[in-house]
mmCIF file of C-alpha atoms and ligand atoms in Angstrom:
data_model
loop_
_atom_site.group_PDB
_atom_site.id
_atom_site.type_symbol
_atom_site.label_atom_id
_atom_site.label_comp_id
_atom_site.label_asym_id
_atom_site.label_seq_id
_atom_site.Cartn_x
_atom_site.Cartn_y
_atom_site.Cartn_z
ATOM 1 C CA UNK A 1 2.405 1.379 23.366
ATOM 2 C CA UNK A 2 4.608 0.261 20.424
ATOM 3 C CA UNK A 3 3.646 -2.426 17.821
ATOM 4 C CA UNK A 4 7.129 -3.278 16.737
ATOM 5 C CA UNK A 5 6.232 -5.584 13.632
ATOM 6 C CA UNK A 6 4.009 -2.989 11.483
ATOM 7 C CA UNK A 7 5.651 -1.209 8.335
ATOM 8 C CA UNK A 8 4.905 0.932 5.388
ATOM 9 C CA UNK A 9 5.094 -1.726 3.077
ATOM 10 C CA UNK A 10 4.587 0.747 -0.132
ATOM 11 C CA UNK A 11 3.811 4.460 -1.237
ATOM 12 C CA UNK A 12 1.769 5.996 -4.110
ATOM 13 C CA UNK A 13 0.525 9.433 -5.239
ATOM 14 C CA UNK A 14 -1.475 10.999 -7.775
ATOM 15 C CA UNK A 15 -2.080 14.126 -8.629
ATOM 16 C CA UNK A 16 -4.367 15.584 -11.370
ATOM 17 C CA UNK A 17 -3.337 16.855 -14.512
ATOM 18 C CA UNK A 18 -4.416 20.414 -14.474
ATOM 19 C CA UNK A 19 -1.839 22.654 -13.038
ATOM 20 C CA UNK A 20 -3.012 26.423 -12.022
ATOM 21 C CA UNK A 21 -0.131 28.614 -11.749
ATOM 22 C CA UNK A 22 0.375 31.781 -10.299
ATOM 23 C CA UNK A 23 0.552 33.550 -13.048
ATOM 24 C CA UNK A 24 -3.161 31.839 -13.791
ATOM 25 C CA UNK A 25 -4.264 32.733 -10.060
ATOM 26 C CA UNK A 26 -2.636 36.327 -10.973
ATOM 27 C CA UNK A 27 -5.592 36.870 -13.277
ATOM 28 C CA UNK A 28 -8.289 35.542 -10.904
ATOM 29 C CA UNK A 29 -7.408 37.268 -8.058
ATOM 30 C CA UNK A 30 -5.093 41.422 -6.949
ATOM 31 C CA UNK A 31 -2.145 39.078 -5.824
ATOM 32 C CA UNK A 32 1.411 38.798 -7.834
ATOM 33 C CA UNK A 33 3.327 35.665 -8.498
ATOM 34 C CA UNK A 34 6.342 37.159 -6.912
ATOM 35 C CA UNK A 35 3.811 37.561 -3.398
ATOM 36 C CA UNK A 36 2.828 33.966 -3.325
ATOM 37 C CA UNK A 37 5.950 32.825 -3.693
ATOM 38 C CA UNK A 38 7.997 35.690 -1.350
ATOM 39 C CA UNK A 39 4.991 34.777 1.408
ATOM 40 C CA UNK A 40 5.004 30.991 0.786
ATOM 41 C CA UNK A 41 6.828 29.392 -1.348
ATOM 42 C CA UNK A 42 4.029 28.578 -3.577
ATOM 43 C CA UNK A 43 4.169 28.483 -7.701
ATOM 44 C CA UNK A 44 2.068 26.414 -8.895
ATOM 45 C CA UNK A 45 -0.898 23.482 -7.617
ATOM 46 C CA UNK A 46 -3.063 20.911 -9.485
ATOM 47 C CA UNK A 47 -6.487 21.731 -9.296
ATOM 48 C CA UNK A 48 -8.992 19.055 -9.920
ATOM 49 C CA UNK A 49 -11.508 18.551 -13.399
ATOM 50 C CA UNK A 50 -15.304 18.995 -12.605
ATOM 51 C CA UNK A 51 -16.079 15.496 -12.942
ATOM 52 C CA UNK A 52 -12.879 14.613 -10.738
ATOM 53 C CA UNK A 53 -13.595 13.423 -7.344
ATOM 54 C CA UNK A 54 -11.367 12.435 -4.312
ATOM 55 C CA UNK A 55 -12.298 8.810 -4.639
ATOM 56 C CA UNK A 56 -11.296 8.759 -8.260
ATOM 57 C CA UNK A 57 -7.917 10.293 -6.805
ATOM 58 C CA UNK A 58 -7.471 8.193 -4.100
ATOM 59 C CA UNK A 59 -7.994 5.376 -5.887
ATOM 60 C CA UNK A 60 -5.253 6.038 -8.254
ATOM 61 C CA UNK A 61 -2.530 6.689 -5.567
ATOM 62 C CA UNK A 62 -3.807 3.288 -3.639
ATOM 63 C CA UNK A 63 -3.453 1.227 -6.729
ATOM 64 C CA UNK A 64 0.079 3.035 -6.974
ATOM 65 C CA UNK A 65 1.199 1.930 -3.732
ATOM 66 C CA UNK A 66 0.148 -1.460 -3.738
ATOM 67 C CA UNK A 67 2.120 -2.042 -6.893
ATOM 68 C CA UNK A 68 4.798 -0.601 -4.926
ATOM 69 C CA UNK A 69 4.282 -2.677 -2.094
ATOM 70 C CA UNK A 70 3.220 -6.348 -4.275
ATOM 71 C CA UNK A 71 0.461 -6.161 -2.507
ATOM 72 C CA UNK A 72 -3.108 -7.575 -3.848
ATOM 73 C CA UNK A 73 -6.439 -5.453 -3.603
ATOM 74 C CA UNK A 74 -7.426 -9.112 -2.571
ATOM 75 C CA UNK A 75 -5.133 -8.442 0.430
ATOM 76 C CA UNK A 76 -6.339 -5.426 1.844
ATOM 77 C CA UNK A 77 -8.432 -6.162 5.299
ATOM 78 C CA UNK A 78 -8.360 -2.289 6.005
ATOM 79 C CA UNK A 79 -9.022 0.863 4.265
ATOM 80 C CA UNK A 80 -8.463 4.450 6.496
ATOM 81 C CA UNK A 81 -9.264 7.473 4.167
ATOM 82 C CA UNK A 82 -8.584 11.125 5.640
ATOM 83 C CA UNK A 83 -10.141 14.183 3.205
ATOM 84 C CA UNK A 84 -12.039 16.964 4.729
ATOM 85 C CA UNK A 85 -13.381 16.753 1.173
ATOM 86 C CA UNK A 86 -15.249 13.105 0.910
ATOM 87 C CA UNK A 87 -17.006 12.615 -2.235
ATOM 88 C CA UNK A 88 -20.399 13.235 -0.522
ATOM 89 C CA UNK A 89 -21.582 13.086 3.034
ATOM 90 C CA UNK A 90 -22.680 9.514 2.809
ATOM 91 C CA UNK A 91 -21.386 7.242 2.198
ATOM 92 C CA UNK A 92 -17.473 7.317 2.946
ATOM 93 C CA UNK A 93 -15.386 8.233 -0.096
ATOM 94 C CA UNK A 94 -13.497 4.811 1.698
ATOM 95 C CA UNK A 95 -16.078 2.185 0.343
ATOM 96 C CA UNK A 96 -16.393 3.554 -2.997
ATOM 97 C CA UNK A 97 -12.415 3.389 -2.820
ATOM 98 C CA UNK A 98 -12.511 0.207 -1.843
ATOM 99 C CA UNK A 99 -15.089 -0.498 -5.062
ATOM 100 C CA UNK A 100 -13.004 0.968 -7.479
ATOM 101 C CA UNK A 101 -10.211 -1.318 -6.046
ATOM 102 C CA UNK A 102 -11.677 -4.153 -6.264
ATOM 103 C CA UNK A 103 -11.165 -4.616 -1.992
ATOM 104 C CA UNK A 104 -13.254 -7.551 -0.529
ATOM 105 C CA UNK A 105 -16.273 -7.146 1.354
ATOM 106 C CA UNK A 106 -14.407 -8.377 4.542
ATOM 107 C CA UNK A 107 -12.713 -5.285 4.980
ATOM 108 C CA UNK A 108 -13.033 -2.620 7.184
ATOM 109 C CA UNK A 109 -13.609 0.970 5.321
ATOM 110 C CA UNK A 110 -13.985 4.325 6.868
ATOM 111 C CA UNK A 111 -13.206 8.443 6.391
ATOM 112 C CA UNK A 112 -11.477 9.827 9.055
ATOM 113 C CA UNK A 113 -11.131 13.902 9.567
ATOM 114 C CA UNK A 114 -8.382 15.488 11.216
ATOM 115 C CA UNK A 115 -7.604 18.347 8.438
ATOM 116 C CA UNK A 116 -4.427 18.509 7.482
ATOM 117 C CA UNK A 117 -2.573 16.147 9.993
ATOM 118 C CA UNK A 118 -5.441 13.338 8.949
ATOM 119 C CA UNK A 119 -2.675 11.321 7.275
ATOM 120 C CA UNK A 120 -1.352 11.122 10.040
ATOM 121 C CA UNK A 121 -4.114 10.474 12.267
ATOM 122 C CA UNK A 122 -4.956 7.719 10.079
ATOM 123 C CA UNK A 123 -1.249 6.148 9.845
ATOM 124 C CA UNK A 124 -1.787 5.910 13.955
ATOM 125 C CA UNK A 125 -4.920 4.568 13.491
ATOM 126 C CA UNK A 126 -4.348 1.877 11.056
ATOM 127 C CA UNK A 127 -0.830 1.029 13.091
ATOM 128 C CA UNK A 128 -2.822 0.308 16.494
ATOM 129 C CA UNK A 129 -5.517 -1.567 14.032
ATOM 130 C CA UNK A 130 -2.768 -4.035 12.856
ATOM 131 C CA UNK A 131 -1.074 -4.062 15.818
ATOM 132 C CA UNK A 132 -3.669 -5.684 17.711
ATOM 133 C CA UNK A 133 -3.798 -8.755 14.952
ATOM 134 C CA UNK A 134 -7.185 -8.796 13.696
ATOM 135 C CA UNK A 135 -5.951 -6.920 10.541
ATOM 136 C CA UNK A 136 -3.325 -7.293 8.287
ATOM 137 C CA UNK A 137 -3.258 -5.155 4.856
ATOM 138 C CA UNK A 138 -4.056 -1.633 5.344
ATOM 139 C CA UNK A 139 -4.415 1.051 2.467
ATOM 140 C CA UNK A 140 -4.154 4.592 4.768
ATOM 141 C CA UNK A 141 -5.032 7.566 1.939
ATOM 142 C CA UNK A 142 -5.017 11.126 2.324
ATOM 143 C CA UNK A 143 -6.672 12.366 -0.719
ATOM 144 C CA UNK A 144 -7.965 15.884 -1.129
ATOM 145 C CA UNK A 145 -10.249 18.184 -3.617
ATOM 146 C CA UNK A 146 -9.559 21.696 -1.871
ATOM 147 C CA UNK A 147 -10.404 23.670 -4.635
ATOM 148 C CA UNK A 148 -14.238 22.048 -4.098
ATOM 149 C CA UNK A 149 -14.126 24.004 -0.280
ATOM 150 C CA UNK A 150 -11.780 26.770 -1.782
ATOM 151 C CA UNK A 151 -13.392 30.769 -1.778
ATOM 152 C CA UNK A 152 -11.908 31.958 -5.735
ATOM 153 C CA UNK A 153 -12.137 35.571 -4.559
ATOM 154 C CA UNK A 154 -10.539 35.020 -1.309
ATOM 155 C CA UNK A 155 -6.556 36.144 -2.096
ATOM 156 C CA UNK A 156 -5.405 35.501 1.019
ATOM 157 C CA UNK A 157 -6.769 31.556 1.098
ATOM 158 C CA UNK A 158 -6.902 30.701 -2.755
ATOM 159 C CA UNK A 159 -3.468 31.173 -3.442
ATOM 160 C CA UNK A 160 -2.662 28.577 -0.721
ATOM 161 C CA UNK A 161 -4.593 25.225 -1.729
ATOM 162 C CA UNK A 162 -4.373 22.103 -4.046
ATOM 163 C CA UNK A 163 -5.599 19.168 -5.525
ATOM 164 C CA UNK A 164 -4.324 15.195 -4.912
ATOM 165 C CA UNK A 165 -3.922 11.912 -3.020
ATOM 166 C CA UNK A 166 -1.291 10.030 -1.618
ATOM 167 C CA UNK A 167 -1.353 6.534 -0.071
ATOM 168 C CA UNK A 168 0.645 4.413 2.175
ATOM 169 C CA UNK A 169 0.068 0.555 2.288
ATOM 170 C CA UNK A 170 1.291 -0.843 5.938
ATOM 171 C CA UNK A 171 1.784 -4.272 6.469
ATOM 172 C CA UNK A 172 3.944 -7.028 8.416
ATOM 173 C CA UNK A 173 7.148 -5.439 8.736
ATOM 174 C CA UNK A 174 10.026 -7.000 6.421
ATOM 175 C CA UNK A 175 13.535 -6.646 7.114
ATOM 176 C CA UNK A 176 14.457 -3.834 9.911
ATOM 177 C CA UNK A 177 11.620 -1.728 8.057
ATOM 178 C CA UNK A 178 8.932 -0.546 10.808
ATOM 179 C CA UNK A 179 6.634 2.114 11.994
ATOM 180 C CA UNK A 180 8.304 2.818 15.671
ATOM 181 C CA UNK A 181 5.783 5.790 17.072
ATOM 182 C CA UNK A 182 3.176 7.948 16.225
ATOM 183 C CA UNK A 183 1.836 11.278 19.001
ATOM 184 C CA UNK A 184 -1.729 12.703 17.809
ATOM 185 C CA UNK A 185 -2.700 15.947 19.367
ATOM 186 C CA UNK A 186 -5.448 18.254 19.641
ATOM 187 C CA UNK A 187 -6.791 21.995 20.043
ATOM 188 C CA UNK A 188 -10.088 22.543 19.896
ATOM 189 C CA UNK A 189 -10.112 25.996 21.850
ATOM 190 C CA UNK A 190 -8.360 27.200 18.531
ATOM 191 C CA UNK A 191 -11.110 25.684 16.346
ATOM 192 C CA UNK A 192 -12.611 28.993 14.993
ATOM 193 C CA UNK A 193 -9.285 29.788 13.425
ATOM 194 C CA UNK A 194 -9.503 27.546 10.398
ATOM 195 C CA UNK A 195 -12.710 26.531 9.526
ATOM 196 C CA UNK A 196 -15.549 25.865 6.958
ATOM 197 C CA UNK A 197 -18.342 27.641 8.578
ATOM 198 C CA UNK A 198 -21.700 25.680 7.352
ATOM 199 C CA UNK A 199 -23.284 28.240 4.480
ATOM 200 C CA UNK A 200 -24.776 27.981 1.104
ATOM 201 C CA UNK A 201 -21.802 27.633 -0.174
ATOM 202 C CA UNK A 202 -19.197 26.124 2.531
ATOM 203 C CA UNK A 203 -15.622 28.222 2.329
ATOM 204 C CA UNK A 204 -12.547 28.321 3.633
ATOM 205 C CA UNK A 205 -11.986 30.807 6.235
ATOM 206 C CA UNK A 206 -8.670 31.219 7.780
ATOM 207 C CA UNK A 207 -7.127 33.455 10.652
ATOM 208 C CA UNK A 208 -3.477 33.381 8.768
ATOM 209 C CA UNK A 209 -0.969 34.590 11.245
ATOM 210 C CA UNK A 210 -2.740 32.888 14.013
ATOM 211 C CA UNK A 211 -2.139 30.174 11.993
ATOM 212 C CA UNK A 212 0.915 30.417 11.701
ATOM 213 C CA UNK A 213 2.243 31.163 14.613
ATOM 214 C CA UNK A 214 0.345 28.097 16.112
ATOM 215 C CA UNK A 215 1.878 25.960 12.570
ATOM 216 C CA UNK A 216 5.259 25.938 14.589
ATOM 217 C CA UNK A 217 4.970 25.791 17.602
ATOM 218 C CA UNK A 218 3.079 22.740 17.204
ATOM 219 C CA UNK A 219 5.303 21.059 14.927
ATOM 220 C CA UNK A 220 8.029 21.483 17.053
ATOM 221 C CA UNK A 221 6.199 19.972 20.278
ATOM 222 C CA UNK A 222 5.554 16.891 18.464
ATOM 223 C CA UNK A 223 8.878 16.257 17.269
ATOM 224 C CA UNK A 224 10.472 16.893 20.800
ATOM 225 C CA UNK A 225 8.456 14.918 22.404
ATOM 226 C CA UNK A 226 8.065 12.054 19.665
ATOM 227 C CA UNK A 227 12.060 12.404 19.662
ATOM 228 C CA UNK A 228 12.657 12.323 23.534
ATOM 229 C CA UNK A 229 10.040 8.993 23.664
ATOM 230 C CA UNK A 230 12.188 7.130 21.584
ATOM 231 C CA UNK A 231 15.836 8.704 23.069
ATOM 232 C CA UNK A 232 16.892 10.392 19.659
ATOM 233 C CA UNK A 233 18.601 13.638 18.608
ATOM 234 C CA UNK A 234 17.125 15.507 15.606
ATOM 235 C CA UNK A 235 20.629 14.829 14.313
ATOM 236 C CA UNK A 236 19.819 11.181 13.819
ATOM 237 C CA UNK A 237 16.423 12.398 11.362
ATOM 238 C CA UNK A 238 17.726 11.415 8.185
ATOM 239 C CA UNK A 239 14.926 13.646 7.012
ATOM 240 C CA UNK A 240 11.508 15.708 7.837
ATOM 241 C CA UNK A 241 8.407 14.887 5.702
ATOM 242 C CA UNK A 242 6.328 18.220 6.820
ATOM 243 C CA UNK A 243 2.843 19.491 6.046
ATOM 244 C CA UNK A 244 3.564 21.591 3.127
ATOM 245 C CA UNK A 245 1.552 24.803 3.638
ATOM 246 C CA UNK A 246 4.051 27.447 3.767
ATOM 247 C CA UNK A 247 7.942 27.780 2.948
ATOM 248 C CA UNK A 248 8.599 29.977 5.841
ATOM 249 C CA UNK A 249 6.952 27.408 8.141
ATOM 250 C CA UNK A 250 9.401 24.512 7.381
ATOM 251 C CA UNK A 251 12.403 26.950 7.514
ATOM 252 C CA UNK A 252 11.299 28.223 10.819
ATOM 253 C CA UNK A 253 10.869 24.651 12.280
ATOM 254 C CA UNK A 254 14.575 24.219 11.097
ATOM 255 C CA UNK A 255 15.608 27.037 12.720
ATOM 256 C CA UNK A 256 14.141 25.814 15.895
ATOM 257 C CA UNK A 257 15.370 22.220 15.726
ATOM 258 C CA UNK A 258 18.185 23.298 13.930
ATOM 259 C CA UNK A 259 18.005 21.189 11.328
ATOM 260 C CA UNK A 260 19.409 22.047 8.022
ATOM 261 C CA UNK A 261 17.159 23.020 5.166
ATOM 262 C CA UNK A 262 18.127 20.332 3.279
ATOM 263 C CA UNK A 263 16.943 17.973 5.704
ATOM 264 C CA UNK A 264 13.372 18.258 4.726
ATOM 265 C CA UNK A 265 11.624 17.584 1.949
ATOM 266 C CA UNK A 266 9.882 20.499 0.474
ATOM 267 C CA UNK A 267 7.348 19.875 -2.662
ATOM 268 C CA UNK A 268 4.806 22.405 -1.533
ATOM 269 C CA UNK A 269 6.233 24.494 -4.749
ATOM 270 C CA UNK A 270 4.504 22.266 -7.133
ATOM 271 C CA UNK A 271 1.628 21.060 -5.232
ATOM 272 C CA UNK A 272 0.570 23.842 -2.175
ATOM 273 C CA UNK A 273 -1.262 22.590 0.309
ATOM 274 C CA UNK A 274 -3.167 19.622 -0.120
ATOM 275 C CA UNK A 275 -4.267 19.026 2.918
ATOM 276 C CA UNK A 276 -4.493 15.279 3.820
ATOM 277 C CA UNK A 277 -2.778 14.672 1.148
ATOM 278 C CA UNK A 278 0.451 16.620 1.435
ATOM 279 C CA UNK A 279 2.424 14.397 3.550
ATOM 280 C CA UNK A 280 2.072 10.981 1.941
ATOM 281 C CA UNK A 281 2.456 12.762 -1.244
ATOM 282 C CA UNK A 282 5.804 14.633 0.130
ATOM 283 C CA UNK A 283 6.307 10.636 1.301
ATOM 284 C CA UNK A 284 5.993 9.290 -2.155
ATOM 285 C CA UNK A 285 7.785 11.440 -3.748
ATOM 286 C CA UNK A 286 11.403 11.322 -1.349
ATOM 287 C CA UNK A 287 10.916 7.353 -0.944
ATOM 288 C CA UNK A 288 10.675 7.741 -5.532
ATOM 289 C CA UNK A 289 14.216 9.966 -5.505
ATOM 290 C CA UNK A 290 16.057 8.148 -3.606
ATOM 291 C CA UNK A 291 15.807 10.444 -0.841
ATOM 292 C CA UNK A 292 14.662 7.511 1.920
ATOM 293 C CA UNK A 293 17.341 4.557 2.322
ATOM 294 C CA UNK A 294 16.638 1.245 4.030
ATOM 295 C CA UNK A 295 17.975 2.120 7.540
ATOM 296 C CA UNK A 296 16.761 5.796 7.713
ATOM 297 C CA UNK A 297 14.648 7.219 10.208
ATOM 298 C CA UNK A 298 12.269 9.383 8.475
ATOM 299 C CA UNK A 299 9.774 11.918 10.782
ATOM 300 C CA UNK A 300 6.680 12.560 9.759
ATOM 301 C CA UNK A 301 4.333 16.019 11.410
ATOM 302 C CA UNK A 302 1.578 17.554 10.751
ATOM 303 C CA UNK A 303 -0.327 20.288 11.414
ATOM 304 C CA UNK A 304 -4.315 21.409 10.450
ATOM 305 C CA UNK A 305 -7.402 22.605 11.729
ATOM 306 C CA UNK A 306 -8.612 21.849 14.747
ATOM 307 C CA UNK A 307 -6.357 22.497 15.587
ATOM 308 C CA UNK A 308 -4.956 19.441 15.131
ATOM 309 C CA UNK A 309 -0.998 18.048 14.699
ATOM 310 C CA UNK A 310 0.872 15.242 15.772
ATOM 311 C CA UNK A 311 4.328 13.816 14.101
ATOM 312 C CA UNK A 312 5.343 9.990 13.404
ATOM 313 C CA UNK A 313 9.152 8.082 13.539
ATOM 314 C CA UNK A 314 9.388 5.563 10.265
ATOM 315 C CA UNK A 315 11.743 3.442 9.893
ATOM 316 C CA UNK A 316 12.387 2.053 6.346
HETATM 317 N N1 LIG B 401 -1.462 38.587 -2.881
HETATM 318 C C1 LIG B 401 -1.194 39.795 -2.480
HETATM 319 N N2 LIG B 401 -1.800 40.391 -0.982
HETATM 320 C C2 LIG B 401 -2.199 39.284 -0.225
HETATM 321 C C3 LIG B 401 -2.606 38.511 -0.595
HETATM 322 C C4 LIG B 401 -1.919 37.645 -1.675
HETATM 323 N N3 LIG B 401 -2.724 36.248 -2.323
HETATM 324 N N4 LIG B 401 -3.137 37.631 0.581
HETATM 325 C C5 LIG B 401 -3.252 38.853 1.680
HETATM 326 N N5 LIG B 401 -2.482 39.989 1.140
HETATM 327 C C6 LIG B 401 -2.551 40.781 1.849
HETATM 328 C C7 LIG B 401 -3.026 41.225 3.135
HETATM 329 O O1 LIG B 401 -4.387 41.511 2.611
HETATM 330 C C8 LIG B 401 -2.409 42.061 3.547
HETATM 331 O O2 LIG B 401 -2.484 43.566 3.516
HETATM 332 P P1 LIG B 401 -3.099 44.485 3.733
HETATM 333 O O3 LIG B 401 -1.735 44.887 4.776
HETATM 334 O O4 LIG B 401 -2.709 45.613 3.467
HETATM 335 O O5 LIG B 401 -4.090 43.887 4.986
HETATM 336 C C9 LIG B 401 -0.903 41.981 3.581
HETATM 337 O O6 LIG B 401 -0.978 40.982 2.429
HETATM 338 C C10 LIG B 401 -0.189 40.636 4.671
HETATM 339 O O7 LIG B 401 -1.147 39.938 4.759
HETATM 340 P P2 LIG B 401 -1.027 38.703 6.313
HETATM 341 O O8 LIG B 401 -1.996 37.818 6.160
HETATM 342 O O9 LIG B 401 -0.790 39.391 7.496
HETATM 343 O O10 LIG B 401 0.340 38.357 5.695
HETATM 344 P P3 LIG B 401 1.503 37.059 6.262
HETATM 345 O O11 LIG B 401 2.622 37.549 6.299
HETATM 346 O O12 LIG B 401 0.621 37.088 7.469
HETATM 347 O O13 LIG B 401 0.742 35.821 4.887
HETATM 348 C C11 LIG B 401 -0.296 34.006 4.887
HETATM 349 C C12 LIG B 401 -0.691 35.311 4.373
HETATM 350 C C13 LIG B 401 -1.559 33.786 4.465
HETATM 351 C C14 LIG B 401 0.400 33.044 3.727
HETATM 352 C C15 LIG B 401 0.267 33.441 5.652
HETATM 353 O O14 LIG B 401 -0.293 33.874 6.830
HETATM 354 C C16 LIG B 401 0.698 31.782 6.220
HETATM 355 O O15 LIG B 401 0.971 31.154 5.791
HETATM 356 N N6 LIG B 401 -0.289 31.258 7.086
HETATM 357 C C17 LIG B 401 -0.567 29.926 7.423
HETATM 358 C C18 LIG B 401 -1.736 29.517 6.340
HETATM 359 C C19 LIG B 401 -1.432 28.445 6.392
HETATM 360 O O16 LIG B 401 -0.693 27.127 6.574
HETATM 361 N N7 LIG B 401 -2.815 27.807 6.477
HETATM 362 C C20 LIG B 401 -3.114 26.118 6.057
HETATM 363 C C21 LIG B 401 -3.044 25.059 7.512
HETATM 364 S S1 LIG B 401 -3.414 24.059 7.662
#
């Protein structure tokens, strides 16, 4: 069912000041800049300081998104924060963000964990809630402190991830901009391929090759299905904002869809994989650099632990 009158009114992003390059990592584990760039496309990532929290990064991105949208904190009545690295198990980090922003008590605030697909899950949830007419302005945020879950002795995973936050303000459409559709999926049978098992010091465990293969197939399926639903061809998509995990995954997706590399927004060279923050960070960069123009139709497409995956179509 479509809710045709809801749009993304503004976006914002925040990255911690500290940058960790591949050369820095080569001093920590047995790796090289050349290996990381060739296999992943990643050159550097931002890493939060010891006292820098997911809620603080989320609030910074949200403030930028509110300013961009021309919406005040008082007008927000829904905050959905996608994260797998909440400040604490409880309360929800969204409530901490609410407090930091001064969003009024009548707002509903909750966290959502769909790993790297989290922003799309949060976007679809907010879209449905706004579409019901019971909420008017939503903050949809993806924020992660992945560095807190990384095993800094495991070279096969520690080179991949970074920290950061991205946010979007959703509200009543102005002009022709609107969210056209969203489609979410999950395959719990593959949950073991990428997980953080409980333990004294929980860290990310991943079967990289299997994840790679699933990622390309799932993002292709999610793209084809949403395009078909909306009677669009891939050629009609002016820009694709994919989850930023690995440049080779994005290139393979482009080949399967018959889309040239320049159609894809890529910022993983500077951010690595920031999980739920990855799509909103890339979206904000794309909008601010003029890659998303009024009237354009943009495809957002993600995959992540779960395995979750999904797609969304947004008109500007
Ligand atoms: N530096 C140097 N060598 C490394 C390394 C590193 N950082 N990480 C792994 N290697 C080694 C491995 O030990 C292995 O050595 P071996 O052949 O002697 O055993 C070799 O490189 C090949 O490892 P493999 O895992 O097969 O490499 P790959 O080409 O599959 O690339 C990933 C590894 C992780 C980059 C790739 O599988 C990937 O990106 N997968 C998807 C991960 C992802 O997107 N996760 C997030 C999902 S949201």
